[in-house]
PDB file of C-alpha atoms in Angstrom:
ATOM      1  CA  MET A   1      14.258 -16.268 -22.825  1.00  0.00           C
ATOM      2  CA  THR A   2      16.980 -15.547 -21.049  1.00  0.00           C
ATOM      3  CA  SER A   3      17.306 -14.382 -17.673  1.00  0.00           C
ATOM      4  CA  ALA A   4      19.335 -10.927 -19.014  1.00  0.00           C
ATOM      5  CA  LEU A   5      16.301 -10.317 -21.514  1.00  0.00           C
ATOM      6  CA  GLN A   6      13.702 -11.240 -18.714  1.00  0.00           C
ATOM      7  CA  THR A   7      16.187  -7.650 -16.764  1.00  0.00           C
ATOM      8  CA  GLY A   8      16.158  -6.156 -20.330  1.00  0.00           C
ATOM      9  CA  ARG A   9      12.175  -6.301 -20.885  1.00  0.00           C
ATOM     10  CA  ARG A  10      11.997  -5.108 -17.338  1.00  0.00           C
ATOM     11  CA  LEU A  11      14.096  -2.618 -16.992  1.00  0.00           C
ATOM     12  CA  LEU A  12      13.513  -0.920 -20.411  1.00  0.00           C
ATOM     13  CA  PRO A  13       9.667  -0.060 -19.407  1.00  0.00           C
ATOM     14  CA  ALA A  14      10.669   1.598 -16.348  1.00  0.00           C
ATOM     15  CA  ALA A  15      13.785   3.791 -17.414  1.00  0.00           C
ATOM     16  CA  LEU A  16      10.599   4.529 -20.155  1.00  0.00           C
ATOM     17  CA  LEU A  17       8.682   5.598 -17.355  1.00  0.00           C
ATOM     18  CA  LEU A  18      11.612   7.237 -15.733  1.00  0.00           C
ATOM     19  CA  LEU A  19      12.412   9.500 -17.826  1.00  0.00           C
ATOM     20  CA  ALA A  20       9.013  10.503 -18.601  1.00  0.00           C
ATOM     21  CA  ALA A  21       9.268  11.236 -15.121  1.00  0.00           C
ATOM     22  CA  VAL A  22      11.473  12.996 -15.562  1.00  0.00           C
ATOM     23  CA  GLY A  23      10.583  15.119 -18.934  1.00  0.00           C
ATOM     24  CA  CYS A  24       7.420  16.220 -16.138  1.00  0.00           C
ATOM     25  CA  ALA A  25       9.522  17.574 -13.158  1.00  0.00           C
ATOM     26  CA  GLN A  26      12.210  20.065 -13.137  1.00  0.00           C
ATOM     27  CA  GLN A  27      13.204  20.131  -9.225  1.00  0.00           C
ATOM     28  CA  GLY A  28      15.046  22.968  -8.352  1.00  0.00           C
ATOM     29  CA  VAL A  29      14.290  25.104 -11.159  1.00  0.00           C
ATOM     30  CA  THR A  30      12.866  28.503 -10.490  1.00  0.00           C
ATOM     31  CA  GLU A  31      10.111  30.686 -12.177  1.00  0.00           C
ATOM     32  CA  PRO A  32      11.168  34.486 -13.344  1.00  0.00           C
ATOM     33  CA  ASP A  33       9.392  35.187 -10.111  1.00  0.00           C
ATOM     34  CA  GLY A  34      11.407  33.281  -7.635  1.00  0.00           C
ATOM     35  CA  ALA A  35       8.524  30.750  -6.793  1.00  0.00           C
ATOM     36  CA  ALA A  36       9.632  27.551  -6.708  1.00  0.00           C
ATOM     37  CA  GLN A  37       8.407  25.270 -10.229  1.00  0.00           C
ATOM     38  CA  ALA A  38       6.171  22.273  -8.816  1.00  0.00           C
ATOM     39  CA  SER A  39       7.513  18.936 -10.713  1.00  0.00           C
ATOM     40  CA  CYS A  40       5.137  15.674 -11.221  1.00  0.00           C
ATOM     41  CA  ALA A  41       6.141  12.105  -9.756  1.00  0.00           C
ATOM     42  CA  TYR A  42       5.152   8.298 -11.593  1.00  0.00           C
ATOM     43  CA  VAL A  43       1.967   7.699 -10.217  1.00  0.00           C
ATOM     44  CA  VAL A  44      -1.084   5.763 -10.666  1.00  0.00           C
ATOM     45  CA  THR A  45      -4.705   4.886  -8.889  1.00  0.00           C
ATOM     46  CA  TYR A  46      -6.279   2.225  -9.418  1.00  0.00           C
ATOM     47  CA  ALA A  47      -8.523   0.947  -6.444  1.00  0.00           C
ATOM     48  CA  GLU A  48      -8.218   4.089  -4.766  1.00  0.00           C
ATOM     49  CA  ARG A  49      -4.490   3.788  -3.784  1.00  0.00           C
ATOM     50  CA  SER A  50      -1.375   5.538  -5.208  1.00  0.00           C
ATOM     51  CA  TYR A  51       1.197   3.559  -6.299  1.00  0.00           C
ATOM     52  CA  LEU A  52       4.435   5.072  -7.271  1.00  0.00           C
ATOM     53  CA  GLY A  53       7.174   3.079  -9.431  1.00  0.00           C
ATOM     54  CA  VAL A  54       9.512   1.227  -8.603  1.00  0.00           C
ATOM     55  CA  ALA A  55      13.202   0.449 -10.432  1.00  0.00           C
ATOM     56  CA  ASN A  56      15.366  -2.697  -9.917  1.00  0.00           C
ATOM     57  CA  THR A  57      13.358  -5.548  -8.561  1.00  0.00           C
ATOM     58  CA  ASP A  58      12.779  -8.505 -10.401  1.00  0.00           C
ATOM     59  CA  PHE A  59       9.199  -9.236  -9.999  1.00  0.00           C
ATOM     60  CA  THR A  60       6.641 -11.629 -12.025  1.00  0.00           C
ATOM     61  CA  VAL A  61       3.418 -10.474 -13.538  1.00  0.00           C
ATOM     62  CA  GLY A  62      -0.029 -12.021 -12.809  1.00  0.00           C
ATOM     63  CA  LYS A  63      -3.617 -11.960 -13.702  1.00  0.00           C
ATOM     64  CA  LYS A  64      -4.636  -8.456 -15.190  1.00  0.00           C
ATOM     65  CA  LEU A  65      -6.738  -6.308 -11.993  1.00  0.00           C
ATOM     66  CA  GLY A  66      -8.557  -3.227 -14.366  1.00  0.00           C
ATOM     67  CA  THR A  67      -6.976  -0.157 -15.495  1.00  0.00           C
ATOM     68  CA  ALA A  68      -5.267   1.900 -13.346  1.00  0.00           C
ATOM     69  CA  THR A  69      -5.202   5.796 -13.902  1.00  0.00           C
ATOM     70  CA  VAL A  70      -2.243   8.008 -14.296  1.00  0.00           C
ATOM     71  CA  PRO A  71      -2.746  11.168 -13.193  1.00  0.00           C
ATOM     72  CA  GLU A  72      -2.590  15.137 -15.470  1.00  0.00           C
ATOM     73  CA  CYS A  73       1.031  16.480 -15.125  1.00  0.00           C
ATOM     74  CA  ASP A  74       0.705  20.127 -15.646  1.00  0.00           C
ATOM     75  CA  ASP A  75       3.695  21.628 -13.846  1.00  0.00           C
ATOM     76  CA  THR A  76       4.313  24.314 -15.976  1.00  0.00           C
ATOM     77  CA  PRO A  77       0.597  26.218 -16.096  1.00  0.00           C
ATOM     78  CA  GLY A  78       0.233  28.669 -19.459  1.00  0.00           C
ATOM     79  CA  ASP A  79       2.807  26.231 -21.381  1.00  0.00           C
ATOM     80  CA  PRO A  80       0.759  23.656 -23.292  1.00  0.00           C
ATOM     81  CA  GLU A  81       3.207  21.812 -24.444  1.00  0.00           C
ATOM     82  CA  GLY A  82       4.496  20.923 -20.909  1.00  0.00           C
ATOM     83  CA  ALA A  83       1.203  19.528 -20.051  1.00  0.00           C
ATOM     84  CA  VAL A  84       0.440  15.446 -20.172  1.00  0.00           C
ATOM     85  CA  PRO A  85      -3.230  14.619 -19.833  1.00  0.00           C
ATOM     86  CA  GLU A  86      -4.936  11.963 -17.934  1.00  0.00           C
ATOM     87  CA  GLY A  87      -4.465   8.924 -19.309  1.00  0.00           C
ATOM     88  CA  ARG A  88      -4.748   4.693 -18.255  1.00  0.00           C
ATOM     89  CA  ILE A  89      -2.947   1.926 -18.408  1.00  0.00           C
ATOM     90  CA  THR A  90      -3.105  -1.461 -17.453  1.00  0.00           C
ATOM     91  CA  ALA A  91      -3.053  -2.582 -13.682  1.00  0.00           C
ATOM     92  CA  TYR A  92      -1.165  -7.056 -13.229  1.00  0.00           C
ATOM     93  CA  ALA A  93      -1.041  -8.380 -10.132  1.00  0.00           C
ATOM     94  CA  VAL A  94       2.307  -8.914  -8.976  1.00  0.00           C
ATOM     95  CA  GLU A  95       2.616 -12.578  -7.690  1.00  0.00           C
ATOM     96  CA  GLY A  96       2.904 -13.178  -4.461  1.00  0.00           C
ATOM     97  CA  MET A  97       1.720  -9.820  -3.695  1.00  0.00           C
ATOM     98  CA  ASP A  98      -1.423  -7.464  -2.257  1.00  0.00           C
ATOM     99  CA  PRO A  99      -2.527  -5.388  -4.757  1.00  0.00           C
ATOM    100  CA  ALA A 100      -3.025  -3.478  -1.990  1.00  0.00           C
ATOM    101  CA  VAL A 101       0.442  -3.360  -1.774  1.00  0.00           C
ATOM    102  CA  ALA A 102       1.734  -3.773  -4.795  1.00  0.00           C
ATOM    103  CA  ILE A 103       0.945  -4.112  -8.842  1.00  0.00           C
ATOM    104  CA  ALA A 104       2.518  -3.597 -12.155  1.00  0.00           C
ATOM    105  CA  VAL A 105       1.454  -1.302 -14.862  1.00  0.00           C
ATOM    106  CA  GLY A 106       2.296  -1.679 -18.622  1.00  0.00           C
ATOM    107  CA  ASP A 107       0.326  -2.095 -22.451  1.00  0.00           C
ATOM    108  CA  THR A 108       0.954  -5.692 -21.791  1.00  0.00           C
ATOM    109  CA  PRO A 109       2.213  -8.346 -19.356  1.00  0.00           C
ATOM    110  CA  ALA A 110       6.293  -7.990 -21.012  1.00  0.00           C
ATOM    111  CA  GLU A 111       6.293  -4.521 -20.318  1.00  0.00           C
ATOM    112  CA  ALA A 112       4.756  -3.988 -16.945  1.00  0.00           C
ATOM    113  CA  THR A 113       6.351  -1.987 -14.497  1.00  0.00           C
ATOM    114  CA  LEU A 114       6.439  -2.867 -10.370  1.00  0.00           C
ATOM    115  CA  MET A 115       3.771   0.154  -8.605  1.00  0.00           C
ATOM    116  CA  LYS A 116       3.839  -0.209  -5.073  1.00  0.00           C
ATOM    117  CA  VAL A 117       1.163   1.360  -2.786  1.00  0.00           C
ATOM    118  CA  HIS A 118       2.621   5.354  -1.949  1.00  0.00           C
TER     119      HIS A 118
END
């Protein structure tokens, strides 16, 4: 597999995760009563640690660690279509990094996105 193809396979899941986070986040938007609207960031929890997504970083996926939790996002209370339920995703080790610092998450190792502890 070429380096460009490998990079593309790593960036695509990161881009999709970013789009999901942006779809759930509308910073700077105010409600009719003037209150600021909340926003959701792409965060996962694994081993009682919170991790944020990292884009544009090369990494190598290691062994499967277990399951990470994607917390519920409801930044538009009262709008049932705006809520994203809690989910689960596979967590993987990142070669050369302690899981206390970084993990990768995705449905498969090829689709995994790098996440660093927050």
